[in-house]
Tab-separated table of C-alpha atoms and ligand atoms in Angstrom:
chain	number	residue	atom	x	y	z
A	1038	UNK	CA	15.999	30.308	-4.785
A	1039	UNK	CA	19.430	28.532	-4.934
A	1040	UNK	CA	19.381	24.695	-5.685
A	1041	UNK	CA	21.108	23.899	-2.597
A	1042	UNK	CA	18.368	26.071	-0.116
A	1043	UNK	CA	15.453	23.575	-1.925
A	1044	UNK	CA	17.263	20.530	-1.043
A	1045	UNK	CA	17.719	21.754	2.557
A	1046	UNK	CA	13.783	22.426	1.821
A	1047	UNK	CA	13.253	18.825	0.791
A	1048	UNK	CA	15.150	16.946	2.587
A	1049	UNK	CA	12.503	16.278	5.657
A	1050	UNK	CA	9.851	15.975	3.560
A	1051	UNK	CA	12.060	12.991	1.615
A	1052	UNK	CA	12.907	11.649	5.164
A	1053	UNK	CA	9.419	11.815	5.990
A	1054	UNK	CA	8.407	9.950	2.659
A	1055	UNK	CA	10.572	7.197	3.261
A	1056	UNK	CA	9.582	6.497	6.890
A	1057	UNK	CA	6.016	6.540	6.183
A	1058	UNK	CA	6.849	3.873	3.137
A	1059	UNK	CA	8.239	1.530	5.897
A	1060	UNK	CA	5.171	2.153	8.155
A	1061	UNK	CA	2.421	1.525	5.240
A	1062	UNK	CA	4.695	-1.661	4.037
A	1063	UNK	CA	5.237	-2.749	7.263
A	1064	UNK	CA	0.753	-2.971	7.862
A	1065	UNK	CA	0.864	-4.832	4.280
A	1066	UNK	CA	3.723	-7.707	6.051
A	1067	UNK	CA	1.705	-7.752	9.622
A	1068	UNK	CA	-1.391	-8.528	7.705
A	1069	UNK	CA	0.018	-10.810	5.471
A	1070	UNK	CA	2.324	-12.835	8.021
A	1071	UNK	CA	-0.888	-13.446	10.397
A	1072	UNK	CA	-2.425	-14.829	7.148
A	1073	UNK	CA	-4.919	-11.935	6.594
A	1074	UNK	CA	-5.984	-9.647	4.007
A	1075	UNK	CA	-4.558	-6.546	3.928
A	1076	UNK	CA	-6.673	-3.442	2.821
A	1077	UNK	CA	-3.443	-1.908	1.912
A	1078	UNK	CA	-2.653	-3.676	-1.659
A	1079	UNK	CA	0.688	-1.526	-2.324
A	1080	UNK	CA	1.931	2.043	-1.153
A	1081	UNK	CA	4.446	4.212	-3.495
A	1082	UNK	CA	5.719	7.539	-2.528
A	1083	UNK	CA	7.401	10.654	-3.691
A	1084	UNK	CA	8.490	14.306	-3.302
A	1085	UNK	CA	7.327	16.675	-5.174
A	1086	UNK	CA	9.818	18.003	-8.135
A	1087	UNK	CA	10.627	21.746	-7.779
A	1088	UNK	CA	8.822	22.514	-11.146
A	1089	UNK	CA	5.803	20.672	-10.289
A	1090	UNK	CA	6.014	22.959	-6.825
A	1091	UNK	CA	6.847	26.571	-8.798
A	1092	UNK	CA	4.165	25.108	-11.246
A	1093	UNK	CA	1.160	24.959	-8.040
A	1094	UNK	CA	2.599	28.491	-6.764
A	1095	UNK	CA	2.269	30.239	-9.807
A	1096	UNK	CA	-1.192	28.638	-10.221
A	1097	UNK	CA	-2.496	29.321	-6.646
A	1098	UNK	CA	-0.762	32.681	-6.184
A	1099	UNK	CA	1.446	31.670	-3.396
A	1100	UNK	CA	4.406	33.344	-2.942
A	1101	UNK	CA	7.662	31.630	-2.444
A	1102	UNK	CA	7.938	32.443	1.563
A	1103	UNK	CA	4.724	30.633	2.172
A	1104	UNK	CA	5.337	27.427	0.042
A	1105	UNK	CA	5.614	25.214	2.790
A	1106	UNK	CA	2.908	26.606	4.444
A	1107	UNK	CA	0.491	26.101	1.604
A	1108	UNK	CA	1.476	23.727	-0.516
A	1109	UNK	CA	0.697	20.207	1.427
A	1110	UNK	CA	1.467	17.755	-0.999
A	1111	UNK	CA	5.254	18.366	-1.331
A	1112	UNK	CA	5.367	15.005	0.140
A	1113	UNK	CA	3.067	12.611	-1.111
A	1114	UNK	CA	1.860	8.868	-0.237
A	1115	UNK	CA	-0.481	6.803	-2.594
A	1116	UNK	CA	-2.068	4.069	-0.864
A	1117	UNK	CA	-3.700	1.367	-3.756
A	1118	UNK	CA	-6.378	-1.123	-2.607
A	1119	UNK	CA	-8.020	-3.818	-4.049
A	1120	UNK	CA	-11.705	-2.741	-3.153
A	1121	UNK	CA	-13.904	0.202	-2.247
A	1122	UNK	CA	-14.382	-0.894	1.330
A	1123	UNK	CA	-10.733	-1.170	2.044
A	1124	UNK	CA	-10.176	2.683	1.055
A	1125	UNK	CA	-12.333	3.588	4.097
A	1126	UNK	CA	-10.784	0.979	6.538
A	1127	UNK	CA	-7.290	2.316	5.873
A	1128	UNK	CA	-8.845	5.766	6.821
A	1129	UNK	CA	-9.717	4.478	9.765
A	1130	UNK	CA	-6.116	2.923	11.026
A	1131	UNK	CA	-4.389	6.128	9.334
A	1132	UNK	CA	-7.058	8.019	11.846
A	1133	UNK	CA	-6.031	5.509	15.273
A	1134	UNK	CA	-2.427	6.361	14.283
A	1135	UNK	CA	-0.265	8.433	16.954
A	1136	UNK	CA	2.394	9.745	14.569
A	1137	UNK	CA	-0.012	10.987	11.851
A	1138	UNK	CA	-2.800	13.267	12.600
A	1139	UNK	CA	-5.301	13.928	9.829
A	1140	UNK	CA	-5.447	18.100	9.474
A	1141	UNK	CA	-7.499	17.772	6.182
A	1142	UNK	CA	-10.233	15.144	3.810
A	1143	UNK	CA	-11.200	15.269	1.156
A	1144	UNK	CA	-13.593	12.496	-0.295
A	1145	UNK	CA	-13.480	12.163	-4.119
A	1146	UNK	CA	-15.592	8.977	-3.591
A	1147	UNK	CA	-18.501	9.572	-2.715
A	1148	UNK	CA	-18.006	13.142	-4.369
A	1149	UNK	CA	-16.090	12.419	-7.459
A	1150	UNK	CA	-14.634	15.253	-8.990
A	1151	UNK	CA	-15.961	17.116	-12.547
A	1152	UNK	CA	-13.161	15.592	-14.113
A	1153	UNK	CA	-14.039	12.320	-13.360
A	1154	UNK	CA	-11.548	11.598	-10.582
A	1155	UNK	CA	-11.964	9.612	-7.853
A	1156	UNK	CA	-9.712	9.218	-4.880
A	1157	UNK	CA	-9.578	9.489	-0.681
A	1158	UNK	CA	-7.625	12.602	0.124
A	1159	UNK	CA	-5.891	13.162	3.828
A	1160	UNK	CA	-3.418	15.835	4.536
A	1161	UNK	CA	-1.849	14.665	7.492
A	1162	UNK	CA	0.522	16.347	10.153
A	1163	UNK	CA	3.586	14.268	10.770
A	1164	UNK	CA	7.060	14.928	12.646
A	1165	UNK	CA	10.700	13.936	11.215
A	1166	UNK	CA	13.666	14.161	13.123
A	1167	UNK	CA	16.510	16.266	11.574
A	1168	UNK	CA	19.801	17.130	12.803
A	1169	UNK	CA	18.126	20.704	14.051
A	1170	UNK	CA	15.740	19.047	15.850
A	1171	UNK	CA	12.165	17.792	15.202
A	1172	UNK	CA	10.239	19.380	11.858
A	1173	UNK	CA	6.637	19.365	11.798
A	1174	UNK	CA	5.624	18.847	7.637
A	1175	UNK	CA	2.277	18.116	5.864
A	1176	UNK	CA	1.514	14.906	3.931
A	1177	UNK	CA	-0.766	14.033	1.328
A	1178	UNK	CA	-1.993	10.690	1.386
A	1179	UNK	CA	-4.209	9.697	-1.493
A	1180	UNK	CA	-6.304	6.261	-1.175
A	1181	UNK	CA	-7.600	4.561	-4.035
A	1182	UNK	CA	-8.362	1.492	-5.517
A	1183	UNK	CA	-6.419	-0.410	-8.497
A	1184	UNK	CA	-9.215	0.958	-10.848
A	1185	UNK	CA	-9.016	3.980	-10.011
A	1186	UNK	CA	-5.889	4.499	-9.770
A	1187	UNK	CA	-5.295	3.102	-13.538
A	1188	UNK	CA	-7.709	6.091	-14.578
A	1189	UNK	CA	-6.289	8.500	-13.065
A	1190	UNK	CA	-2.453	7.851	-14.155
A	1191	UNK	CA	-3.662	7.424	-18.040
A	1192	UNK	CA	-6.278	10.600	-17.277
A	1193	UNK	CA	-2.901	12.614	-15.590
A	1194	UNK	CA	-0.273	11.536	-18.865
A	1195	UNK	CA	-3.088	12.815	-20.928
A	1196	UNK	CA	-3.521	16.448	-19.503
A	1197	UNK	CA	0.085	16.738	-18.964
A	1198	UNK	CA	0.085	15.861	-22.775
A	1199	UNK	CA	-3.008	18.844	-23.616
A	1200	UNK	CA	-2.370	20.746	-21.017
A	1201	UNK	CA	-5.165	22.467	-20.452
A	1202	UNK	CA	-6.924	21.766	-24.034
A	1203	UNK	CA	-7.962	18.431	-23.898
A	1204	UNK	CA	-9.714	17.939	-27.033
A	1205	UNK	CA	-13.756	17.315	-26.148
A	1206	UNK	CA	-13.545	13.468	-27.874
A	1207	UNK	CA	-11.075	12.714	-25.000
A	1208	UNK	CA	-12.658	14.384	-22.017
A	1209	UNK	CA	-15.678	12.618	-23.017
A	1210	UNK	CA	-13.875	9.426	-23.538
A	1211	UNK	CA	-12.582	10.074	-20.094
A	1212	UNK	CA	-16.169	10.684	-18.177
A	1213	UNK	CA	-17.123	7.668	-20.126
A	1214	UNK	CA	-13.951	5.288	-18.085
A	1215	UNK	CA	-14.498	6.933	-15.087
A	1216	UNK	CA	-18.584	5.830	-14.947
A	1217	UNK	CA	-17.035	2.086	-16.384
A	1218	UNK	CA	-14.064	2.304	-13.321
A	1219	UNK	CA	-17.705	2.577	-11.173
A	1220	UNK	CA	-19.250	-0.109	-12.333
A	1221	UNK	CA	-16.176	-1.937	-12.535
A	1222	UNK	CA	-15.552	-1.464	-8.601
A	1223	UNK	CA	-18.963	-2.480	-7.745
A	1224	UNK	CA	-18.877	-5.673	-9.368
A	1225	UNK	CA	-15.272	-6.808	-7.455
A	1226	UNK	CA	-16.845	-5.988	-4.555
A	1227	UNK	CA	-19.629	-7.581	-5.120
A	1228	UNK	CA	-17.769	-10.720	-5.315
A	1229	UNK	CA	-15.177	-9.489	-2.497
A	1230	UNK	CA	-16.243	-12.504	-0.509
A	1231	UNK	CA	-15.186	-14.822	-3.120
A	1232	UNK	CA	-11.686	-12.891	-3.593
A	1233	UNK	CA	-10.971	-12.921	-0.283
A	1234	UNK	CA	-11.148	-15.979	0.917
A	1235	UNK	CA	-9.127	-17.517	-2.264
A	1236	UNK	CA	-6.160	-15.044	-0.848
A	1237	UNK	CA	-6.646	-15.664	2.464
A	1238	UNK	CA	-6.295	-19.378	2.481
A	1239	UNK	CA	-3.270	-18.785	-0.068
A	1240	UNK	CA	-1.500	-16.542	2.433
A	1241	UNK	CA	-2.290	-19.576	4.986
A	1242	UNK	CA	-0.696	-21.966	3.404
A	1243	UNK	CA	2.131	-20.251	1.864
A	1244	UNK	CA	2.556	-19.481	5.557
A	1245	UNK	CA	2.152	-23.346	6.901
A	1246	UNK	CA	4.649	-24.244	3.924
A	1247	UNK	CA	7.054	-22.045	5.329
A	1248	UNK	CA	6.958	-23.568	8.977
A	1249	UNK	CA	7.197	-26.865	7.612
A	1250	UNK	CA	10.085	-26.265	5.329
A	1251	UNK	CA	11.601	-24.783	8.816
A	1252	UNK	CA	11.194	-27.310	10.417
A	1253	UNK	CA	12.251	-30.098	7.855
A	1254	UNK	CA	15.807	-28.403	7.577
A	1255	UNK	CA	16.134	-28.261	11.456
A	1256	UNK	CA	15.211	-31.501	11.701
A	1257	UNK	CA	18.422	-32.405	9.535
A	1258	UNK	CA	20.665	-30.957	12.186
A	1259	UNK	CA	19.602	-33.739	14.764
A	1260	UNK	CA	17.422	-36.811	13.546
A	1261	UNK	CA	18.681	-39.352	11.473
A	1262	UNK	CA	18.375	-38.323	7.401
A	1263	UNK	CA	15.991	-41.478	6.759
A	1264	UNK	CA	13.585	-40.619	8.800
A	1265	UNK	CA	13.792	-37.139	7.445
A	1266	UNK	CA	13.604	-38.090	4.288
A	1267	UNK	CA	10.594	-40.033	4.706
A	1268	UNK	CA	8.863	-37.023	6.398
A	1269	UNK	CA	9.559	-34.772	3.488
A	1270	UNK	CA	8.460	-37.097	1.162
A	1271	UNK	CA	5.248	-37.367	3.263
A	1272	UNK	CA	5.060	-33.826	3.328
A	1273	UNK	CA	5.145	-33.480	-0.636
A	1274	UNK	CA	2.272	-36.305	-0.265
A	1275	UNK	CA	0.232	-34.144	1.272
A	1276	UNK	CA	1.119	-30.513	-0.528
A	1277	UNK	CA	-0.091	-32.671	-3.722
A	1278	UNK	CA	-3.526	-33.300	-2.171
A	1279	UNK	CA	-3.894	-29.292	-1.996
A	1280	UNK	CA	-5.844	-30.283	1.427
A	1281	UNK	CA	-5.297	-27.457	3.787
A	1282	UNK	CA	-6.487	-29.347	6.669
A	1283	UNK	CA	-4.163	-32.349	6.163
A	1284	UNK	CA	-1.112	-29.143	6.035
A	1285	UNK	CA	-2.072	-27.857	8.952
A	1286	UNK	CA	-2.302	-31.572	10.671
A	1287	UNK	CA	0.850	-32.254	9.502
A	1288	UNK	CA	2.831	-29.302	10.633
A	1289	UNK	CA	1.395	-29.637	14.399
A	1290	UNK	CA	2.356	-33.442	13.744
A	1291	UNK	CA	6.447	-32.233	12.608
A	1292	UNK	CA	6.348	-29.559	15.840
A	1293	UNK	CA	5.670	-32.356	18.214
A	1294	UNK	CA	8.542	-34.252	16.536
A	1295	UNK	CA	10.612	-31.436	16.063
A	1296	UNK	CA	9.993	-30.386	20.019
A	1297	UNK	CA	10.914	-33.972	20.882
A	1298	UNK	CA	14.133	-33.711	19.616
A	1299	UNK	CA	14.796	-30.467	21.538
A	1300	UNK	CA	13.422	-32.011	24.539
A	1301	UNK	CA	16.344	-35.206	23.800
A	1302	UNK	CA	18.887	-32.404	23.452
A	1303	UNK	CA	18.546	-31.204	26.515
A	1304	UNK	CA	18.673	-33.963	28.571
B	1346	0O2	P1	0.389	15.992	-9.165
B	1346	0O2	O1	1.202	16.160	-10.401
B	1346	0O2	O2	-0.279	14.658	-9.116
B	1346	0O2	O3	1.143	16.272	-7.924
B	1346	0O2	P2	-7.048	21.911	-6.994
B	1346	0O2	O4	-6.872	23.271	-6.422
B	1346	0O2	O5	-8.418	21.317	-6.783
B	1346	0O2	O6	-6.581	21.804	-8.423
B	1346	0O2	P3	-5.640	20.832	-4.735
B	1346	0O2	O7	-6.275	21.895	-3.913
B	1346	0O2	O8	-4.158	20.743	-4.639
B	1346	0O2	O9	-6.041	20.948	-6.265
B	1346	0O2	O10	-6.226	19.503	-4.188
B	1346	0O2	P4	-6.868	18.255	-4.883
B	1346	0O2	O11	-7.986	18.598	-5.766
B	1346	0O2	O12	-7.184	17.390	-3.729
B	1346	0O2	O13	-5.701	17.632	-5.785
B	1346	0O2	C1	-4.531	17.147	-5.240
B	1346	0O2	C2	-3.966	16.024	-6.090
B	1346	0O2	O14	-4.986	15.082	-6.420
B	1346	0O2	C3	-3.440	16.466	-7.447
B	1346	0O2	O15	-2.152	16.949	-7.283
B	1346	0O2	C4	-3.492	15.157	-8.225
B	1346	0O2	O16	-2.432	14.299	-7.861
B	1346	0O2	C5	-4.792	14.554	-7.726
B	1346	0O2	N1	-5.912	15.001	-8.577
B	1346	0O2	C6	-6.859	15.901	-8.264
B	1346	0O2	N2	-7.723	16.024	-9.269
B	1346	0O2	C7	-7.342	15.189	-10.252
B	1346	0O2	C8	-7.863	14.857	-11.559
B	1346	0O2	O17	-8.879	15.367	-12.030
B	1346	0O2	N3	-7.169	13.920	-12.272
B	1346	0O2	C9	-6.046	13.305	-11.807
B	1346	0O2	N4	-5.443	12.399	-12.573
B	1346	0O2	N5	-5.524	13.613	-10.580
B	1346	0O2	C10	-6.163	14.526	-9.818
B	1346	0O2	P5	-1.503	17.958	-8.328
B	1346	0O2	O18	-0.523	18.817	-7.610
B	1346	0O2	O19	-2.593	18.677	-9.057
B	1346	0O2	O20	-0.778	17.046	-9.348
């Protein structure tokens, strides 16, 4: 096939790549800007080179007509979270989602493969617009935590390295990791309480910080710089104390202030 025909190929799975990108990093933000966890830690993405595709045809028997068709991770999403728990929660807001609609699983968790592997699997349906109209493609989305996912990248540059001889030392090695990356998982979540809350109230009060600082440089625009002055030096006060109580207090304290100003402007 000519080099030009598999770009025309790839370009709406590339289009539909980057869109979904925007929608996963866009859940991380929303979660993150009402000061909550997010079960999404990071989200990468990529098309799938035209030797690794030729590579899965010749492997599967599928013949070139039906590549589309069969092969359903020519676009691919991996979703990285910090904790077991959170793999099956994304599931669940990939499954309440409109503009994906999960056509495959395939759970690597609770069934981990012979290799070793474990992962969350969904090939999902999704639609790009293209300039000859909407294109229905598959997606692969795989879901797994920051463990995991470290085994599996040094476990994939080592068969790509053997290919398919993997001298027994390392495959046992391997199975080895992978039972560690278990027991390695269970203990974070066993202390996912712990974790979570020390995030949390850092996303609050990086969040607080940033309303005050807001409000401190609009305040320069109409009060009178002493009295600005003084309340940023109160506000560094308080940001010493680490008290997020006193942080919160003293940004509802600046709005009021901030809100009587407006009120002055208007008159
Ligand atoms: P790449 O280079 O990552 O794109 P199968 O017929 O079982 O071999 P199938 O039917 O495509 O494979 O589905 P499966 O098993 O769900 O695997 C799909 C993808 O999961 C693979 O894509 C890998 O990315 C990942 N994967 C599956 N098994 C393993 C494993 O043992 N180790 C690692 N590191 N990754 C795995 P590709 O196209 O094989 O590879």
């Amino acid at each position: 096939m000519e080099i030009q025909l598999w770009r025309e190929i790839l370009e709406p799975y590339a289009l539909a790549v980057d869109e979904m990108l925007v929608k996963f990093n866009h859940i991380i933000e929303a979660y993150r800007k009402a000061g909550m966890y997010s079960p999404i830690e990071q989200v990468t993405g990529r098309v799938k080179t035209i030797s690794s595709i030729l590579e899965k045809a010749q492997k599967k028997g599928i013949k070139l007509e039906d590549l589309e068709k069969s092969i359903e991770d020519i676009a691919g999403i991996r979703i990285i979270c910090q904790f077991v728990d959170d793999i099956f929660k994304v599931v669940d807001l990939i499954r309440n989602r409109t503009d994906m609609h999960i056509i495959g699983e395939k759970d690597y968790i609770r069934n981990k493969k012979e290799s070793g592997y474990r992962s969350y699997h969904l090939i999902v349906r999704y639609n790009v617009e293209t300039l000859h109209g909407t294109k229905e493609i598959h997606a692969e989305i795989q879901i797994r935590t920051l463990a995991m996912n470290f085994w599996a990248t040094v476990e994939h540059s080592l068969q790509y390295k053997y290919k398919r001889n993997m001298p027994e030392k390392i495959r046992t090695r391997l199975h080895n990791a992978a039972e560690a990356i278990v027991v390695l998982d269970d203990e974070m979540s066993s202390v996912r309480g712990e974790i979570m809350d020390a995030q949390n109230s850092f996303n609050i009060k990086a969040n607080i910080v940033s309303d005050i600082l807001t409000n401190i440089q609009n305040l320069y625009k109409v009060a009178n710089k002493n009295e600005v002055v003084k309340i940023q030096e109160e506000f560094f006060r308080i940001y010493e104390t680490e008290d997020l109580n006193k942080l919160e207090q003293f940004n509802k304290d600046l709005d009021a202030i901030s809100q009587g100003y407006r009120a002055q402007s208007l008159r």
